[in-house]
Amino acid sequence: MVAALPSTKWSLKEVWKSPTNLGFSSFAVAGGKAYTLVTGESDGNTGEMLTCLDEKTGKQLWSKPLSIIPKYTGGGDSGTPDNKGGDGSRSTPVINGGKVYVIDSMLGVFCFDAATGKKVWSHDVMKENAGVQIKWENAASPVIDGDVLLLAGGGAGQALIGLNKNTGKVVWKAEDDKMTHATPVLADIQGVHQAIFFTQTGLVAVDPQKGSVIWRAPFPYKVSTAASPVVFEDIVYCSAGYGVGAGAFKISKAGGKLEATQIWRRENQCFNHWSTPVVKDGYLYGMFSFKEYGAGPLACVDIRTGEDKWAEKGFGPGQVILAGDKIIATSDKGEIVVAEASPEKYKEVARK
């Protein structure tokens, strides 16, 4: 979510354009700089790179190597002829306290100085936590709560991990479940602060500072789960492709503990294939389709009931963010669309 947009007539003007190699990483922006992950070469080795660009000009300021990646195991669907995502970086950097944090495809965790690009620390989950890689490699981004960086991907007893964001040392480790491609989310539900992971057995909410489990909700897994859970009040929504579909759980207090109760389920429907929808006033806005490249709709769904409100075709598995009362969506073909965040009907404001 970004700050509210100006209430003026919209026009989308290209300010700068910077070519990148294959991949699916988005941008993190702060302090006049934009950070993203790309594939590249360093000292003759192919791997992923953290790249820093000038926010106003797009000029590359610096680039730092991450893990060496001889070959990806696929999963980079090219989509429409205009979508050349292909195999490459999958996750997005996070900026916190003047540092940039990254989890690359090989489960390498890195911390860099945001201004200079100097490496502060690194942590190899595969080596140090008996990491268990999944098909198409890691796509989850870091999540930071206080001084703890949250991630998944370790082996038995350490599938979920909390690292000290200042040193990279393990603060806690827990659980045996395998990770998915989904990034965990932070939420305050029923007065309890928690981190919600989407694992291969379903949703697992933990204390982000200690790793102790707060509640669980089983949910199917097939092939890949990429979209993160979405929280609205005491409701947690989740979705996946490959025939899984979507569902929502109500989190309530029972005997001093929290428990999850499924309130609706749409099997083999309501897919969020890659990107995570946003929520405003109880309505989800996002890309609801599975492998409908260039054709899948941007749609609105009631998070409380699972009811479809509207759908506008021609987007495919793009991305969407919320900015005040507007949604900004990118289509599979690279189009940028601004629309009203309203459940009444699809109302486009601008397109580029």
Coordinates of C-alpha atoms in Angstrom, one line a residue:
M1 CA 0.0 0.0 0.0
V2 CA 1.3 3.5 -0.9
A3 CA 0.1 7.0 0.1
A4 CA -3.1 8.4 -1.3
L5 CA -2.9 9.7 -4.9
P6 CA -3.6 13.3 -5.8
S7 CA -7.3 14.0 -6.6
T8 CA -6.6 15.5 -10.0
K9 CA -7.1 14.4 -13.6
W10 CA -4.9 11.5 -14.3
S11 CA -2.2 11.2 -17.0
L12 CA 0.5 8.6 -16.9
K13 CA 3.8 9.9 -18.3
E14 CA 6.9 7.8 -18.6
V15 CA 9.7 9.5 -16.7
W16 CA 12.5 6.9 -17.3
K17 CA 13.0 3.4 -18.4
S18 CA 15.8 1.0 -17.4
P19 CA 16.3 -2.4 -19.0
T20 CA 16.6 -5.5 -16.7
N21 CA 17.3 -9.1 -17.3
L22 CA 14.7 -11.9 -16.8
G23 CA 12.9 -12.1 -13.5
F24 CA 9.9 -11.2 -11.4
S25 CA 11.3 -9.0 -8.7
S26 CA 9.5 -5.7 -7.9
F27 CA 10.9 -2.5 -6.4
A28 CA 11.5 -1.2 -2.9
V29 CA 11.8 2.6 -2.8
A30 CA 13.2 4.9 -0.1
G31 CA 15.5 7.8 0.3
G32 CA 15.5 8.7 -3.4
K33 CA 16.7 5.2 -4.4
A34 CA 14.9 2.2 -5.9
Y35 CA 16.1 -1.4 -5.2
T36 CA 15.3 -4.5 -7.1
L37 CA 16.8 -8.0 -7.9
V38 CA 18.1 -9.0 -11.4
T39 CA 20.1 -11.8 -12.8
G40 CA 23.7 -10.9 -13.9
E41 CA 27.3 -11.9 -13.8
S42 CA 30.0 -11.2 -11.2
D43 CA 33.6 -12.5 -11.4
G44 CA 32.5 -14.8 -14.2
N45 CA 29.7 -16.4 -12.1
T46 CA 26.0 -16.1 -13.0
G47 CA 23.6 -15.3 -10.2
E48 CA 21.3 -12.8 -8.7
M49 CA 22.2 -9.2 -8.1
L50 CA 20.8 -6.5 -5.8
T51 CA 20.6 -3.3 -7.9
C52 CA 20.2 0.2 -6.7
L53 CA 18.8 2.9 -9.1
D54 CA 18.3 6.6 -8.8
E55 CA 14.6 7.1 -8.2
K56 CA 14.4 10.2 -10.4
T57 CA 16.6 9.2 -13.3
G58 CA 16.7 5.4 -13.3
K59 CA 20.5 5.5 -13.4
Q60 CA 22.2 2.5 -11.8
L61 CA 24.1 3.6 -8.6
W62 CA 25.5 0.2 -7.6
S63 CA 24.9 -3.5 -7.9
K64 CA 26.0 -6.3 -5.5
P65 CA 26.2 -10.0 -6.1
L66 CA 24.0 -12.5 -4.2
S67 CA 24.1 -16.3 -4.5
I68 CA 25.6 -18.0 -7.6
I69 CA 22.8 -19.8 -9.6
P70 CA 24.1 -22.0 -12.3
K71 CA 20.6 -22.9 -13.4
Y72 CA 17.0 -22.4 -12.3
T73 CA 14.5 -25.3 -12.3
G74 CA 12.0 -23.5 -14.5
G75 CA 8.8 -21.8 -13.5
G76 CA 9.3 -18.6 -15.4
D77 CA 6.2 -18.7 -17.6
S78 CA 6.7 -16.1 -20.3
G79 CA 2.9 -15.3 -20.5
T80 CA 1.9 -13.2 -23.4
P81 CA 4.3 -12.3 -26.2
D82 CA 4.8 -9.0 -24.3
N83 CA 5.6 -10.6 -21.0
K84 CA 9.2 -11.8 -20.9
G85 CA 9.5 -12.6 -17.2
G86 CA 11.3 -15.9 -17.7
D87 CA 13.6 -17.5 -15.3
G88 CA 15.3 -15.0 -12.9
S89 CA 15.0 -13.4 -9.5
R90 CA 11.6 -14.0 -7.8
S91 CA 11.6 -12.0 -4.6
T92 CA 11.7 -8.3 -3.7
P93 CA 14.0 -6.4 -1.4
V94 CA 12.9 -4.8 1.9
I95 CA 14.2 -1.5 3.3
N96 CA 14.4 -1.1 7.1
G97 CA 16.5 1.3 9.2
G98 CA 18.9 2.3 6.5
K99 CA 19.5 -1.2 5.4
V100 CA 18.3 -3.3 2.5
Y101 CA 17.4 -7.0 3.1
V102 CA 17.2 -9.7 0.5
I103 CA 16.3 -13.4 0.3
D104 CA 17.4 -14.7 -3.1
S105 CA 16.2 -17.8 -5.0
M106 CA 18.8 -20.0 -3.3
L107 CA 17.7 -19.0 0.2
G108 CA 20.7 -16.8 0.7
V109 CA 19.7 -14.0 3.1
F110 CA 21.7 -10.7 2.8
C111 CA 21.8 -7.3 4.5
F112 CA 23.4 -4.3 2.8
D113 CA 23.8 -0.7 3.7
A114 CA 21.1 1.1 1.7
A115 CA 23.3 4.1 0.8
T116 CA 26.6 2.5 -0.2
G117 CA 25.7 -1.1 -0.9
K118 CA 28.3 -2.4 1.5
K119 CA 27.4 -5.9 2.7
V120 CA 26.7 -6.0 6.4
W121 CA 26.0 -9.8 6.8
S122 CA 24.8 -12.9 5.0
H123 CA 23.1 -16.1 6.1
D124 CA 22.9 -19.3 4.0
V125 CA 19.7 -21.1 5.0
M126 CA 20.6 -24.2 2.8
K127 CA 23.9 -24.7 4.7
E128 CA 23.1 -23.3 8.2
N129 CA 19.5 -24.5 8.6
A130 CA 19.4 -27.7 6.6
G131 CA 17.4 -25.8 4.0
V132 CA 14.7 -27.6 2.0
Q133 CA 14.4 -26.0 -1.5
I134 CA 11.1 -26.3 -3.4
K135 CA 10.2 -26.5 -7.1
W136 CA 11.1 -23.2 -8.9
E137 CA 13.1 -22.0 -5.8
N138 CA 12.3 -19.4 -3.2
A139 CA 10.1 -16.5 -4.2
A140 CA 9.3 -15.1 -0.7
S141 CA 10.6 -11.7 0.4
P142 CA 11.9 -10.8 3.8
V143 CA 9.5 -9.5 6.5
I144 CA 10.8 -7.6 9.5
D145 CA 9.2 -7.2 12.9
G146 CA 11.3 -5.1 15.3
D147 CA 14.8 -6.6 15.2
V148 CA 13.6 -9.9 13.8
L149 CA 13.7 -10.9 10.1
L150 CA 11.2 -13.6 9.3
L151 CA 11.5 -16.3 6.6
A152 CA 10.8 -19.9 5.8
G153 CA 12.8 -22.7 4.2
G154 CA 14.7 -24.5 6.9
G155 CA 14.7 -28.2 7.6
A156 CA 13.0 -30.2 10.3
G157 CA 12.5 -28.2 13.5
Q158 CA 13.5 -25.0 11.7
A159 CA 11.1 -24.6 8.8
L160 CA 10.2 -21.2 10.1
I161 CA 13.1 -18.9 11.1
G162 CA 13.6 -15.6 12.9
L163 CA 17.0 -13.9 12.3
N164 CA 18.4 -10.9 14.1
K165 CA 18.2 -8.2 11.5
N166 CA 21.4 -6.5 12.8
T167 CA 23.7 -9.6 12.8
G168 CA 22.0 -12.4 10.8
K169 CA 22.1 -14.7 13.8
V170 CA 19.3 -17.1 14.5
V171 CA 16.8 -15.8 17.2
W172 CA 14.4 -18.6 17.0
K173 CA 13.5 -21.6 14.8
A174 CA 10.4 -23.8 14.7
E175 CA 8.1 -26.2 12.9
D176 CA 8.7 -29.0 10.4
D177 CA 6.5 -27.9 7.5
K178 CA 7.8 -27.1 4.0
M179 CA 7.7 -23.5 2.7
T180 CA 5.8 -22.2 -0.3
H181 CA 6.5 -19.3 -2.6
A182 CA 4.3 -17.0 -0.4
T183 CA 5.7 -14.2 1.7
P184 CA 4.5 -14.1 5.4
V185 CA 2.5 -11.2 6.6
L186 CA 2.3 -9.3 9.9
A187 CA -1.1 -8.7 11.5
D188 CA -2.8 -7.7 14.8
I189 CA -5.9 -9.9 15.2
Q190 CA -8.0 -10.0 18.4
G191 CA -5.4 -7.8 20.0
V192 CA -2.6 -10.3 19.3
H193 CA 0.4 -9.3 17.2
Q194 CA 1.4 -12.2 14.9
A195 CA 3.2 -13.3 11.7
I196 CA 1.1 -15.5 9.4
F197 CA 3.0 -18.0 7.2
F198 CA 1.4 -19.9 4.3
T199 CA 3.1 -23.3 4.4
Q200 CA 2.3 -26.5 2.5
T201 CA -0.1 -27.6 5.2
G202 CA -1.9 -24.2 5.4
L203 CA -1.8 -21.1 7.5
V204 CA 0.4 -20.9 10.6
A205 CA 0.4 -17.8 12.8
V206 CA 3.3 -17.4 15.2
D207 CA 4.7 -14.9 17.7
P208 CA 7.2 -13.0 15.4
Q209 CA 9.6 -12.5 18.3
K210 CA 9.6 -16.0 19.7
G211 CA 8.3 -18.4 17.0
S212 CA 5.6 -19.9 19.2
V213 CA 2.5 -21.0 17.4
I214 CA -0.7 -18.9 18.0
W215 CA -3.1 -20.7 15.7
R216 CA -3.3 -22.9 12.6
A217 CA -5.7 -23.4 9.7
P218 CA -5.3 -26.3 7.3
F219 CA -5.5 -25.4 3.6
P220 CA -4.7 -27.5 0.5
Y221 CA -1.4 -27.3 -1.4
K222 CA -0.7 -28.3 -5.0
V223 CA 2.4 -27.6 -7.0
S224 CA 2.9 -23.9 -5.8
T225 CA 1.3 -21.3 -3.5
A226 CA 2.5 -17.8 -4.4
A227 CA 0.0 -15.3 -3.1
S228 CA 0.4 -14.2 0.6
P229 CA -2.5 -14.3 3.1
V230 CA -4.6 -11.1 3.3
V231 CA -6.0 -9.9 6.6
F232 CA -9.1 -7.7 7.1
E233 CA -10.2 -7.2 10.8
D234 CA -10.5 -10.8 12.1
I235 CA -10.7 -12.5 8.7
V236 CA -7.7 -14.1 7.0
Y237 CA -8.0 -14.8 3.2
C238 CA -5.8 -17.2 1.2
S239 CA -5.7 -18.5 -2.3
A240 CA -3.6 -20.6 -4.7
G241 CA -3.7 -21.9 -8.3
Y242 CA -3.4 -25.4 -9.7
G243 CA -7.0 -26.3 -8.8
V244 CA -6.8 -25.2 -5.1
G245 CA -8.9 -22.0 -5.2
A246 CA -9.6 -19.7 -2.3
G247 CA -11.0 -19.5 1.2
A248 CA -11.2 -17.4 4.3
F249 CA -11.0 -18.0 8.0
K250 CA -12.4 -16.1 11.0
I251 CA -10.0 -15.8 13.9
S252 CA -11.7 -15.8 17.3
K253 CA -10.8 -16.1 21.0
A254 CA -11.6 -19.4 22.8
G255 CA -10.5 -20.1 26.3
G256 CA -7.8 -17.4 26.2
K257 CA -6.4 -18.7 22.9
L258 CA -7.0 -17.9 19.2
E259 CA -8.6 -20.4 16.8
A260 CA -9.4 -20.3 13.1
T261 CA -12.8 -21.2 11.6
Q262 CA -13.3 -21.4 7.9
I263 CA -16.2 -19.1 6.9
W264 CA -16.2 -19.8 3.1
R265 CA -14.3 -21.9 0.5
R266 CA -14.3 -21.7 -3.3
E267 CA -12.6 -24.8 -4.5
N268 CA -11.0 -24.6 -8.0
Q269 CA -12.2 -21.0 -8.3
C270 CA -11.0 -17.5 -7.2
F271 CA -7.4 -18.2 -8.1
N272 CA -4.5 -15.8 -7.2
H273 CA -1.9 -17.5 -9.3
W274 CA 1.1 -15.2 -8.6
S275 CA 0.3 -11.9 -7.1
T276 CA -1.4 -11.0 -3.8
P277 CA -4.7 -9.0 -3.8
V278 CA -5.1 -5.8 -1.8
V279 CA -8.1 -5.2 0.6
K280 CA -10.1 -2.0 1.2
D281 CA -13.2 -1.8 3.3
G282 CA -13.7 -5.6 3.2
Y283 CA -13.3 -6.0 -0.6
L284 CA -10.4 -7.7 -2.3
Y285 CA -8.9 -6.3 -5.5
G286 CA -6.5 -8.3 -7.5
M287 CA -5.7 -10.7 -10.4
F288 CA -8.1 -13.6 -10.1
S289 CA -7.1 -16.1 -12.8
F290 CA -4.9 -19.1 -13.4
K291 CA -2.6 -19.1 -16.5
E292 CA -5.0 -16.8 -18.4
Y293 CA -2.0 -14.8 -19.7
G294 CA -3.0 -11.5 -21.2
A295 CA -6.7 -12.3 -20.6
G296 CA -7.3 -13.0 -16.9
P297 CA -9.3 -10.3 -15.1
L298 CA -8.6 -7.7 -12.5
A299 CA -11.5 -8.4 -10.1
C300 CA -13.2 -7.4 -6.9
V301 CA -14.3 -10.1 -4.3
D302 CA -16.0 -9.7 -1.0
I303 CA -13.5 -11.0 1.6
R304 CA -16.4 -11.8 4.1
T305 CA -18.4 -14.0 1.7
G306 CA -16.3 -14.9 -1.3
E307 CA -18.9 -13.2 -3.6
D308 CA -17.7 -11.8 -6.9
K309 CA -18.5 -8.1 -7.3
W310 CA -17.0 -7.4 -10.7
A311 CA -14.3 -8.6 -13.1
E312 CA -12.5 -6.7 -16.0
K313 CA -10.7 -9.0 -18.4
G314 CA -7.4 -8.2 -20.2
F315 CA -4.8 -8.2 -17.3
G316 CA -3.4 -11.7 -16.8
P317 CA -1.2 -12.5 -13.8
G318 CA 0.0 -8.9 -13.2
Q319 CA 0.4 -6.9 -10.0
V320 CA -1.8 -4.5 -8.0
I321 CA -1.2 -2.0 -5.2
L322 CA -3.6 0.2 -3.2
A323 CA -3.1 4.0 -3.1
G324 CA -5.8 5.7 -1.1
D325 CA -9.1 5.1 -2.9
K326 CA -7.4 3.9 -6.1
I327 CA -5.9 0.7 -7.2
I328 CA -2.8 0.7 -9.5
A329 CA -2.5 -2.5 -11.6
T330 CA 0.1 -3.7 -14.1
S331 CA -1.2 -6.1 -16.8
D332 CA 0.6 -9.1 -18.1
K333 CA 1.5 -7.0 -21.1
G334 CA 3.1 -4.2 -19.1
E335 CA 0.2 -1.8 -19.2
I336 CA -0.3 0.4 -16.1
V337 CA -3.9 1.0 -15.1
V338 CA -5.4 3.2 -12.4
A339 CA -9.0 2.3 -11.3
E340 CA -11.4 3.2 -8.5
A341 CA -11.2 0.9 -5.4
S342 CA -15.0 0.4 -5.3
P343 CA -17.1 -2.8 -5.2
E344 CA -19.9 -1.1 -7.2
K345 CA -18.3 -1.5 -10.6
Y346 CA -15.0 -1.3 -12.5
K347 CA -14.2 2.3 -13.2
E348 CA -10.9 3.0 -15.0
V349 CA -9.2 6.3 -14.3
A350 CA -6.1 6.1 -16.5
R351 CA -4.1 3.7 -18.6
K352 CA -0.6 3.7 -20.1

